[in-house]
Amino acid sequence: MTDGTTVTSTAEEPGTEATTTGDADARDSPTPDDAEGDAAEPGNAADSAAVRRTRRWWPIEFALLALFAAGLATMEPALFALVAVGVVFETYAGVRGGADGAALELDREVSRIDPSPGDTVEVTLTLRNTGSRVVADARVVDGVPGALEVSDGSPRFATALRPGREATHSYELRAARGEHTFSPATVAVRSLGGAVERERALAATTTLTCSLPLSEVPLRAQTSIFSGRLPTDVGGSGTEFHSVREYRSTDPLNRIDWRRYARTNELATVSFREERAATVVLLVDARPAAYWTADPDDRHAVDHAVAAAGQVYDALVENGDRVGITVVDAYRDAWLAPAAGQAALTAARHFLAVHPALAYDPPDDLPELVVDPDHDPVDPSPLLARLPDDAQVVAFAPLCDDGIVEALERLEASGHATTVVSPDATRTDADGHRLARAQRANRVGRLRGAGIRVVDWPPTKSLAETLLAEARAGGGR
Amino acid sequence: MTANRPALAPTRTSALLAVLAGVGSVVVGTSPIGTSAVAPLAAGVVGVLLLTQGLLQAARSWLAAGTLALVGATTMVAFAASDPLPSLGGAALAFVAWDCGEYAVGLGEQVGRRGATARQELRNAGTSVAVAAVAVGAGWATLAVAPGGVPVVALAVLAAGLVVLFVLLWT
């Protein structure tokens, strides 16, 4: 920070992964008008529109006039001595120096631009006086992105700077999923006596991209629940026995039937039923109705659904499947075509982090928890038109209304094997939630009745844990 | 900025210094007459209470009322006392109380209690006290120049100085 060079924020690149080093720094160049007005006289700088008189000395002025009037009336020397005291204070108040903040530069450095949700990001502000005048009183308010919470310290500070000096201040933010952009910081500079204040915006925007973390608990062991690779009638590699045939020189060693070799001294190759990678489309319910939360301070169901989708995506791609993502009622705008491999993982993580259809901030008009049964029908036709014929669907939905249930039944009926992962955002201990809970239980029952697998997931547990518990309980249907 | 709005309460350091200056103003300002005269002492105590109220409520009007009560108290003493020097100190400390108090309220509004402000507050208070010292010196000099009464010339100079200051400040 002390080398004087400033680098523009490099946060624009998409798909920033959670790197292991993770100390990529973002520095910001000050706004270009900084260099302007350095030589300008205080009081007539270019940005004089932002100059304000604080009028903070008015009681002293009032006292001064009153004392002077009383002195004239009485001709008492002590009163004139008091007037002289007031005049010295007024002279101090009249000093206009120190309010020239034109030569101030502000750098904003963040400890990382690609945090994972819940990570602490340290923001360091450096205010530098590059001019030749003293800055008597600078008050800095950083433009913290609205969705981020300040976890330690304050984004505001006050300081004075002699020419060439700099002051640093840091505070901490807790990252939340999504793309968050800092607004320019506001700097108010006051003259020595505080009579004049000049306000300006400093430091360009910085963007934090907070993507989902790599799943802490791999779901690999349970992937069969979601996709089930498709068996074929062709012999090859796989798990299910298909046939044994004569050895050919290109066959891999691990498929040679060594027992037969030991018995008969002839090489033979075991073939298994070959499996084909499945195509899976993850469907996230992020309609306003899905922004359910058990507690206003908790994460809402959409965020849990997105996190679960991220984990399942990772697991399926690891498994070799082709996986796509889409969002209920936004099939055109929010469509990540099924793909496989590392590039797909990166794209998916970015999609889940920043796509506006999955915004972390809930919409303003949140509907009631207990909804009218006919409310908000969901039309799956556009999705059916886009889905590849053999695609399976894994839906992530809190099951907060009947519309989504009907849509899922139609998907299953159209031949797309459907699984539902449902983060449970209802509570057991609140009266208002009782009916919502009962309605949700009915919906789960109805889906299971239609042959759809439902993973009922309380977000207090990890998804992997829930799946493991279900597998032990015998399938969970 | 909406998500992280700070408390609007005045910053602590300056608020404390303002009350201290207020108390100092009463103690120094009324010292020539001691507790014999009730009116200046009462005005001073009311001034400190108003000052405290202003800082608790973050209200400049209460602060101003407190400051003026303090100035009033010292003025009363200046009339009565044979040695006006302590009342000059009392008035100067009343002005310091206003400076620190208003600074606390303003900084509370702009930066808040959670912000890092203590050093800057001390810096402001230090300057204010230095100005007070110069001010008392100037008052004392005025008395020394005119021991028997106020010459018309000195009055005219003072009046002209006042006019110039107000023109500077309010235009």
XYZ file of C-alpha atoms in Angstrom:
648
model
C 0.000 0.000 0.000
C 2.895 2.335 0.564
C 4.403 2.073 -2.878
C 2.001 4.663 -4.163
C 0.787 2.641 -7.123
C -2.875 2.055 -7.460
C -4.394 -0.761 -9.425
C -7.956 -0.859 -10.586
C -10.091 -3.569 -9.096
C -9.731 -6.837 -10.935
C -12.896 -8.426 -9.706
C -14.751 -8.398 -13.012
C -13.608 -11.805 -14.219
C -16.488 -14.264 -14.011
C -16.440 -17.562 -12.257
C -13.887 -16.783 -9.623
C -13.402 -19.958 -7.680
C -12.672 -20.247 -4.038
C -8.924 -20.535 -4.407
C -6.758 -22.108 -1.787
C -4.465 -19.142 -1.411
C -7.319 -16.688 -1.540
C -5.499 -13.506 -0.802
C -6.117 -11.759 -4.064
C -6.072 -8.086 -3.368
C -8.213 -5.472 -4.940
C -6.939 -1.965 -4.993
C -8.790 0.914 -6.353
C -7.640 3.953 -8.137
C -9.077 7.129 -6.754
C -11.603 8.973 -8.794
C -9.984 10.800 -11.686
C -10.958 14.239 -10.474
C -8.596 13.863 -7.535
C -5.738 15.519 -9.336
C -7.928 18.483 -10.133
C -8.236 21.444 -7.849
C -5.057 20.783 -5.890
C -4.011 24.361 -6.334
C -7.496 25.781 -5.961
C -8.128 28.244 -3.183
C -10.205 26.957 -0.348
C -13.760 28.049 -0.836
C -13.712 28.200 -4.608
C -12.670 24.690 -5.559
C -14.238 23.022 -8.564
C -16.604 20.948 -6.438
C -17.812 23.916 -4.446
C -21.377 22.621 -4.749
C -20.515 20.218 -1.951
C -19.193 22.960 0.332
C -21.339 23.531 3.380
C -21.188 26.070 6.174
C -21.743 24.264 9.420
C -22.680 27.424 11.363
C -21.545 25.535 14.404
C -20.327 28.616 16.298
C -23.624 30.456 16.471
C -24.035 30.420 20.304
C -20.593 32.003 20.661
C -21.540 34.654 18.120
C -24.787 35.250 19.977
C -22.964 35.562 23.324
C -20.409 37.865 21.746
C -23.049 40.287 20.463
C -24.931 40.206 23.758
C -21.739 40.886 25.748
C -20.789 43.713 23.420
C -24.230 45.286 23.760
C -24.094 44.925 27.538
C -20.601 46.418 27.533
C -21.796 49.453 25.548
C -24.669 49.888 27.955
C -22.570 49.673 31.116
C -19.104 50.650 29.914
C -17.763 47.939 32.225
C -14.178 46.977 31.237
C -14.616 43.341 32.338
C -17.365 42.874 29.744
C -15.095 44.090 26.982
C -12.469 41.666 28.219
C -15.078 38.909 27.830
C -15.810 40.181 24.315
C -12.102 39.876 23.561
C -12.214 36.222 24.697
C -15.126 35.605 22.323
C -13.355 37.404 19.474
C -10.388 35.032 19.747
C -12.745 32.039 19.508
C -14.480 33.610 16.535
C -11.140 34.147 14.861
C -10.404 30.447 15.356
C -13.827 29.630 13.923
C -13.095 31.834 10.962
C -9.985 29.904 9.965
C -10.845 28.294 6.683
C -7.704 26.252 6.277
C -7.800 22.500 6.512
C -10.990 22.042 4.546
C -9.187 21.553 1.250
C -9.653 17.853 0.686
C -8.968 17.951 -3.044
C -5.646 16.175 -2.648
C -7.004 13.287 -0.624
C -6.732 9.777 -2.018
C -8.489 6.765 -0.644
C -7.565 3.143 -1.302
C -9.814 0.290 -0.422
C -8.144 -3.065 -0.005
C -10.090 -6.218 0.724
C -8.473 -9.348 2.129
C -10.106 -11.370 -0.642
C -12.451 -10.647 -3.501
C -13.772 -14.200 -3.771
C -14.881 -15.226 -0.273
C -17.176 -18.102 0.523
C -20.486 -17.407 2.244
C -19.945 -16.720 5.946
C -16.266 -15.872 5.489
C -14.903 -12.780 7.145
C -13.501 -10.224 4.733
C -11.208 -7.572 6.111
C -11.535 -4.200 4.426
C -8.678 -1.755 4.868
C -9.125 1.887 3.966
C -6.075 4.064 3.489
C -6.604 7.801 3.335
C -3.612 9.693 1.979
C -3.001 13.424 1.828
C -1.004 13.975 -1.363
C -1.338 17.741 -1.320
C 0.676 20.432 0.407
C -1.966 21.537 2.911
C -3.019 20.121 6.226
C -6.354 18.364 6.266
C -7.716 19.294 9.671
C -10.635 16.949 10.026
C -11.631 14.211 7.579
C -14.604 11.946 8.197
C -14.787 8.859 6.026
C -17.856 6.693 5.500
C -17.248 3.657 3.313
C -19.917 2.517 0.847
C -20.536 -0.944 2.245
C -22.694 -3.116 -0.040
C -26.209 -3.262 1.370
C -26.424 -7.047 1.662
C -23.234 -7.421 3.685
C -23.089 -7.229 7.439
C -20.288 -5.461 9.282
C -19.068 -8.110 11.709
C -16.317 -6.180 13.443
C -15.325 -2.538 13.664
C -17.012 0.252 11.801
C -16.827 1.351 8.160
C -16.496 4.928 9.422
C -13.576 6.817 10.873
C -12.273 10.327 11.461
C -8.718 11.583 11.173
C -6.518 14.568 10.468
C -3.652 14.409 7.978
C -0.560 16.498 7.508
C 0.760 16.710 3.923
C 2.202 13.399 2.755
C 0.769 11.435 5.633
C -1.705 8.591 5.451
C -4.122 6.996 7.871
C -5.433 3.451 7.708
C -8.565 2.019 9.154
C -9.930 -1.479 8.866
C -13.141 -3.279 9.608
C -14.598 -6.684 8.840
C -17.526 -7.830 6.771
C -19.279 -11.166 6.742
C -19.678 -12.398 3.184
C -23.034 -13.547 1.846
C -23.632 -15.346 -1.447
C -23.773 -13.136 -4.500
C -21.982 -10.298 -6.186
C -21.563 -7.246 -3.976
C -20.226 -3.909 -5.116
C -18.908 -1.221 -2.791
C -20.113 2.268 -3.515
C -17.533 5.060 -3.404
C -16.687 6.183 0.103
C -17.935 9.575 1.242
C -15.322 11.871 2.734
C -16.332 15.047 4.578
C -13.440 17.429 5.239
C -13.809 20.226 7.766
C -11.769 23.345 8.319
C -9.761 23.731 11.516
C -12.572 25.415 13.428
C -15.156 23.268 11.708
C -16.983 26.203 10.144
C -16.658 24.922 6.568
C -17.243 21.365 5.411
C -16.578 19.952 1.977
C -17.925 16.570 0.996
C -16.790 14.333 -1.830
C -16.885 10.745 -3.027
C -13.587 8.849 -3.124
C -12.298 5.439 -4.219
C -13.751 3.496 -7.095
C -16.035 0.563 -6.622
C -14.771 -2.814 -5.486
C -16.685 -5.980 -6.235
C -16.768 -9.050 -4.053
C -17.927 -12.241 -5.717
C -19.022 -14.673 -3.092
C -19.469 -18.122 -4.621
C -20.549 -21.347 -3.040
C -17.747 -23.274 -1.394
C -16.712 -26.692 -2.599
C -18.951 -29.068 -0.731
C -17.348 -29.866 2.586
C -18.995 -33.280 2.686
C -18.842 -35.041 -0.637
C -22.144 -36.493 -1.742
C -20.427 -38.944 -4.070
C -21.467 -42.041 -2.143
C -25.083 -41.084 -2.392
C -25.175 -39.865 -5.962
C -27.149 -42.890 -7.080
C -30.087 -41.400 -5.251
C -30.128 -38.526 -7.690
C -29.016 -39.749 -11.071
C -28.557 -43.486 -11.333
C -26.324 -43.976 -14.287
C -28.171 -45.600 -17.087
C -27.309 -49.271 -17.700
C -27.003 -50.409 -21.323
C -26.892 -53.809 -22.975
C -23.324 -53.352 -24.167
C -20.550 -55.184 -22.351
C -17.584 -53.132 -21.130
C -16.495 -51.457 -17.942
C -19.073 -50.955 -15.240
C -20.248 -52.703 -12.111
C -22.899 -55.232 -13.136
C -21.669 -58.539 -14.602
C -22.402 -58.951 -18.294
C -20.321 -61.754 -19.825
C -16.885 -63.372 -20.075
C -15.027 -63.608 -23.347
C -11.618 -64.499 -24.702
C -8.760 -62.115 -23.805
C -7.662 -59.559 -26.351
C -4.335 -57.808 -26.081
C -5.918 -54.371 -25.614
C -8.054 -55.386 -22.609
C -7.183 -53.673 -19.314
C -5.466 -55.868 -16.713
C -8.066 -55.236 -14.059
C -10.728 -56.968 -16.097
C -8.770 -60.203 -16.604
C -10.427 -63.104 -14.805
C -7.415 -64.143 -12.716
C -9.204 -67.010 -11.012
C -9.896 -68.641 -14.325
C -6.227 -68.058 -15.266
C -5.108 -69.778 -12.085
C -7.417 -72.680 -12.750
C -6.989 -73.197 -16.492
C -3.969 -71.074 -17.420
C -6.068 -69.315 -20.046
C -6.609 -65.597 -20.143
C -10.208 -64.408 -20.240
C -11.761 -60.985 -19.874
C -14.795 -60.169 -17.804
C -17.237 -57.706 -19.314
C -19.586 -55.654 -17.241
C -22.756 -53.999 -18.301
C -21.634 -50.653 -19.665
C -23.146 -47.571 -18.097
C -23.938 -44.314 -19.724
C -23.639 -40.958 -18.040
C -26.990 -39.489 -17.130
C -28.197 -36.024 -18.020
C -29.565 -34.258 -14.981
C -31.158 -30.831 -14.741
C -31.229 -29.179 -11.341
C -34.347 -27.100 -10.857
C -34.235 -24.434 -8.142
C -37.450 -22.914 -6.861
C -36.693 -19.231 -6.253
C -40.131 -17.720 -6.707
C -40.951 -15.080 -4.068
C -43.045 -17.692 -2.250
C -39.942 -19.835 -1.794
C -38.079 -17.237 0.262
C -39.363 -18.897 3.376
C -37.376 -18.617 6.518
C -37.796 -20.313 9.858
C -36.523 -17.216 11.598
C -36.029 -13.733 10.122
C -32.379 -13.860 11.171
C -31.784 -17.195 9.463
C -30.915 -17.934 5.897
C -34.011 -18.396 3.798
C -35.048 -21.540 1.956
C -33.824 -20.270 -1.414
C -30.318 -19.872 -0.069
C -30.417 -23.380 1.376
C -31.772 -24.671 -1.931
C -28.958 -22.967 -3.843
C -26.356 -24.373 -1.467
C -27.809 -27.868 -1.856
C -27.921 -27.492 -5.643
C -24.243 -26.566 -5.569
C -23.339 -29.674 -3.590
C -25.411 -31.967 -5.764
C -23.961 -30.366 -8.890
C -20.430 -31.070 -7.689
C -21.285 -34.653 -6.814
C -22.975 -35.410 -10.132
C -20.227 -33.864 -12.224
C -17.622 -35.801 -10.225
C -19.632 -38.841 -11.145
C -19.296 -38.030 -14.831
C -22.873 -36.966 -15.421
C -23.902 -34.055 -17.550
C -25.625 -31.540 -15.341
C -27.558 -28.347 -16.053
C -29.308 -25.819 -13.840
C -32.459 -23.815 -14.231
C -34.801 -21.797 -12.057
C -38.565 -22.283 -11.742
C -40.475 -19.791 -13.906
C -37.259 -18.383 -15.362
C -36.329 -21.165 -17.783
C -35.344 -18.768 -20.525
C -33.228 -16.326 -18.517
C -31.732 -18.738 -16.055
C -30.660 -21.779 -18.017
C -27.304 -23.460 -17.689
C -27.220 -26.150 -20.351
C -26.247 -29.667 -19.179
C -22.487 -30.067 -19.356
C -19.736 -32.129 -17.786
C -16.203 -31.506 -16.548
C -14.246 -28.901 -14.659
C -15.383 -25.972 -16.785
C -18.976 -26.869 -16.026
C -18.233 -26.825 -12.295
C -16.789 -23.344 -12.518
C -19.678 -22.060 -14.581
C -22.215 -23.591 -12.216
C -20.613 -22.089 -9.148
C -20.675 -18.667 -10.757
C -24.257 -19.149 -11.934
C -25.440 -20.125 -8.466
C -23.558 -17.259 -6.849
C -24.570 -14.334 -8.961
C -27.559 -15.128 -11.182
C -30.211 -12.476 -10.487
C -32.954 -15.107 -10.531
C -31.333 -16.575 -7.406
C -30.731 -13.257 -5.659
C -29.713 -13.450 -2.033
C -31.878 -10.471 -1.123
C -35.480 -11.610 -0.818
C -38.093 -9.699 -2.809
C -39.886 -6.894 -1.009
C -43.368 -8.358 -1.102
C -42.929 -11.693 0.634
C -46.154 -13.655 0.578
C -47.708 -15.216 3.641
C -46.343 -18.463 4.956
C -49.709 -20.180 4.730
C -50.836 -19.855 1.163
C -54.101 -20.302 -0.566
C -54.065 -23.742 -2.238
C -54.927 -22.349 -5.675
C -52.241 -19.732 -5.407
C -49.516 -19.242 -7.964
C -49.750 -22.091 -10.483
C -46.414 -23.148 -11.920
C -46.293 -24.004 -15.604
C -43.603 -26.566 -16.404
C -44.274 -26.542 -20.186
C -41.352 -24.248 -21.082
C -39.071 -26.508 -19.063
C -40.447 -29.649 -20.702
C -39.762 -28.078 -24.091
C -36.124 -27.470 -23.168
C -35.341 -30.662 -21.291
C -33.418 -33.298 -23.227
C -35.606 -36.393 -23.638
C -33.650 -38.583 -21.262
C -32.948 -35.877 -18.689
C -33.673 -36.512 -15.059
C -34.738 -33.662 -12.797
C -33.590 -32.881 -9.293
C -35.752 -30.111 -7.862
C -34.745 -27.958 -4.885
C -37.873 -26.481 -3.368
C -39.147 -25.720 0.123
C -42.573 -26.979 -1.079
C -44.321 -23.865 0.066
C -47.314 -24.067 -2.264
C -49.297 -26.525 -4.348
C -48.321 -24.991 -7.670
C -44.813 -26.433 -7.515
C -46.202 -29.846 -6.519
C -48.400 -30.016 -9.612
C -45.496 -28.974 -11.797
C -43.267 -31.693 -10.339
C -45.991 -34.304 -10.849
C -46.234 -33.284 -14.503
C -42.460 -33.580 -14.924
C -42.485 -37.082 -13.476
C -45.495 -38.029 -15.607
C -43.696 -36.825 -18.739
C -41.050 -39.483 -18.245
C -38.380 -37.409 -16.525
C -37.319 -39.236 -13.372
C -37.752 -36.572 -10.681
C -36.231 -36.211 -7.237
C -37.049 -33.401 -4.819
C -34.661 -32.041 -2.212
C -36.796 -29.939 0.084
C -35.155 -27.674 2.668
C -37.620 -27.485 5.529
C -38.117 -23.838 6.485
C -40.993 -24.369 8.878
C -40.657 -24.442 12.636
C -42.053 -26.756 15.222
C -42.207 -24.218 18.011
C -44.258 -21.431 16.468
C -48.047 -21.400 16.189
C -48.027 -19.550 12.907
C -45.987 -22.335 11.386
C -48.284 -25.175 12.443
C -50.615 -24.986 9.456
C -47.759 -24.332 7.051
C -46.028 -27.404 8.442
C -49.087 -29.567 7.996
C -49.590 -28.314 4.449
C -45.986 -29.046 3.595
C -46.225 -32.552 5.053
C -49.274 -33.143 2.824
C -47.332 -32.011 -0.218
C -44.437 -34.328 0.606
C -46.941 -37.194 0.969
C -48.610 -36.308 -2.319
C -45.292 -36.261 -4.201
C -44.219 -39.573 -2.712
C -47.588 -40.991 -3.702
C -46.862 -39.957 -7.275
C -43.638 -41.959 -7.190
C -41.356 -38.971 -6.749
C -38.477 -39.358 -4.366
C -38.502 -36.584 -1.742
C -35.532 -35.842 0.448
C -36.975 -33.929 3.388
C -34.010 -31.894 4.550
C -33.891 -29.850 7.747
C -31.143 -27.308 6.950
C -29.783 -27.559 10.477
C -28.253 -30.841 9.332
C -25.941 -31.212 6.380
C -27.436 -32.602 3.220
C -24.958 -35.477 3.206
C -25.997 -36.407 6.727
C -29.674 -36.398 5.768
C -29.049 -38.562 2.722
C -26.975 -41.011 4.731
C -29.715 -41.271 7.350
C -32.257 -41.925 4.612
C -30.103 -44.560 2.998
C -29.765 -46.376 6.350
C -33.500 -46.161 6.923
C -33.952 -48.105 3.703
C -34.464 -45.780 0.868
C -36.549 -43.159 2.535
C -39.616 -43.559 0.369
C -25.147 2.552 4.082
C -28.661 1.766 5.136
C -27.699 -1.667 6.418
C -24.985 -0.398 8.691
C -26.381 2.789 10.137
C -24.438 3.747 13.258
C -25.984 4.920 16.461
C -26.551 8.656 16.322
C -25.381 9.162 19.885
C -22.632 11.775 20.373
C -19.138 10.354 20.518
C -17.988 9.613 24.043
C -14.612 11.329 24.325
C -15.792 14.771 23.223
C -19.016 14.483 25.217
C -17.050 13.736 28.378
C -14.629 16.594 27.686
C -17.542 18.967 27.085
C -19.071 18.179 30.489
C -15.660 18.508 32.139
C -15.160 21.905 30.486
C -18.639 22.945 31.634
C -17.885 21.981 35.227
C -14.510 23.713 34.948
C -16.238 26.843 33.686
C -18.447 26.965 36.782
C -15.594 26.219 39.201
C -13.160 28.723 37.666
C -15.752 31.343 36.733
C -17.385 31.594 40.137
C -14.195 31.214 42.185
C -13.742 34.980 42.940
C -17.021 35.149 44.845
C -17.179 31.595 46.130
C -20.607 30.332 47.180
C -21.681 33.671 48.633
C -23.632 34.687 45.540
C -26.297 32.165 44.690
C -27.365 33.452 41.263
C -24.123 32.875 39.256
C -23.612 29.464 40.868
C -27.192 28.445 40.126
C -26.894 29.630 36.524
C -23.663 27.654 36.197
C -25.180 24.451 37.582
C -28.195 24.818 35.282
C -25.766 25.343 32.418
C -23.934 22.088 33.149
C -27.252 20.215 33.449
C -28.457 21.629 30.125
C -25.146 20.693 28.542
C -25.477 17.117 29.814
C -29.062 16.931 28.610
C -27.965 18.152 25.179
C -25.357 15.404 24.979
C -27.765 12.708 26.132
C -30.382 13.817 23.613
C -27.872 14.682 20.865
C -29.673 18.045 20.691
C -27.692 21.156 19.799
C -30.364 23.496 21.151
C -29.926 22.155 24.706
C -26.170 22.412 24.302
C -26.454 26.030 23.177
C -28.735 26.885 26.091
C -26.237 25.306 28.481
C -23.341 27.236 26.961
C -25.201 30.541 27.186
C -26.153 29.831 30.810
C -22.476 29.237 31.591
C -21.494 32.479 29.844
C -24.256 34.261 31.758
C -22.945 32.917 35.045
C -19.409 34.141 34.396
C -20.703 37.509 33.194
C -22.543 37.978 36.486
C -19.321 37.224 38.339
C -17.360 39.626 36.110
C -19.652 42.425 37.200
C -19.299 41.674 40.901
C -15.708 40.525 41.294
C -12.727 42.755 41.808
C -10.517 40.381 39.798
C -12.178 39.618 36.468
C -9.476 37.201 35.292
C -11.183 34.016 36.605
C -14.417 34.939 34.865
C -12.469 35.265 31.593
C -11.289 31.681 32.159
C -14.848 30.626 32.951
C -16.172 32.106 29.716
C -13.361 30.556 27.689
C -14.108 27.137 29.209
C -17.808 27.613 28.410
C -16.820 28.106 24.759
C -14.605 25.012 24.934
C -17.599 23.095 26.332
C -19.686 24.174 23.362
C -16.916 23.279 20.897
C -16.442 19.790 22.335
C -20.173 19.190 22.786
C -21.119 20.248 19.285
C -18.181 18.253 17.942
C -19.449 15.172 19.767
C -22.943 15.576 18.309
C -21.690 16.238 14.774
C -19.209 13.398 14.816
C -21.872 11.128 16.293
C -24.117 11.915 13.344
C -21.461 11.425 10.701
C -19.299 8.647 12.082
C -21.074 7.256 15.131
C -19.870 5.775 18.370
C -18.513 2.629 16.749
C -16.208 4.536 14.452
C -12.570 5.238 15.258
C -12.694 8.851 16.422
C -10.997 9.217 19.830
C -7.685 10.615 18.532
C -9.413 13.151 16.356
C -11.650 14.193 19.251
C -8.651 14.723 21.512
C -6.989 16.731 18.770
C -10.043 18.979 18.469
C -10.292 19.443 22.239
C -6.575 20.209 22.466
C -6.853 22.934 19.825
C -9.886 24.318 21.576
C -8.069 24.543 24.925
C -5.109 26.242 23.234
C -7.473 28.788 21.694
C -9.025 29.313 25.137
C -5.601 30.081 26.606
C -4.929 32.665 23.887
C -8.422 34.084 24.416
C -7.874 34.559 28.153
C -4.580 36.272 27.330
C -6.382 38.612 24.928
C -9.022 39.423 27.557
C -6.366 40.103 30.131
C -4.547 42.345 27.641
C -7.741 44.315 27.059
C -7.998 44.945 30.809
C -4.334 45.878 31.030
C -4.631 48.378 28.201
C -7.607 50.099 29.804
C -7.243 49.873 33.569
C -9.474 52.799 34.428
C -12.124 52.510 31.784
C -12.537 51.742 28.102
C -11.186 54.369 25.741
C -13.391 55.117 22.773
C -10.615 54.171 20.369
C -10.345 50.658 21.829
C -14.109 50.333 21.587
C -14.115 51.375 17.959
C -11.350 48.886 17.141
C -13.251 46.105 18.900
C -16.472 46.954 17.072
C -14.698 47.035 13.718
C -13.063 43.692 14.481
C -16.449 42.186 15.293
C -17.956 43.423 12.031
C -15.055 42.031 9.998
C -15.369 38.656 11.733
C -19.072 38.354 11.118
C -18.661 39.324 7.492
C -15.977 36.637 7.167
C -18.071 34.008 8.877
C -21.472 34.535 7.353
C -20.725 35.286 3.733
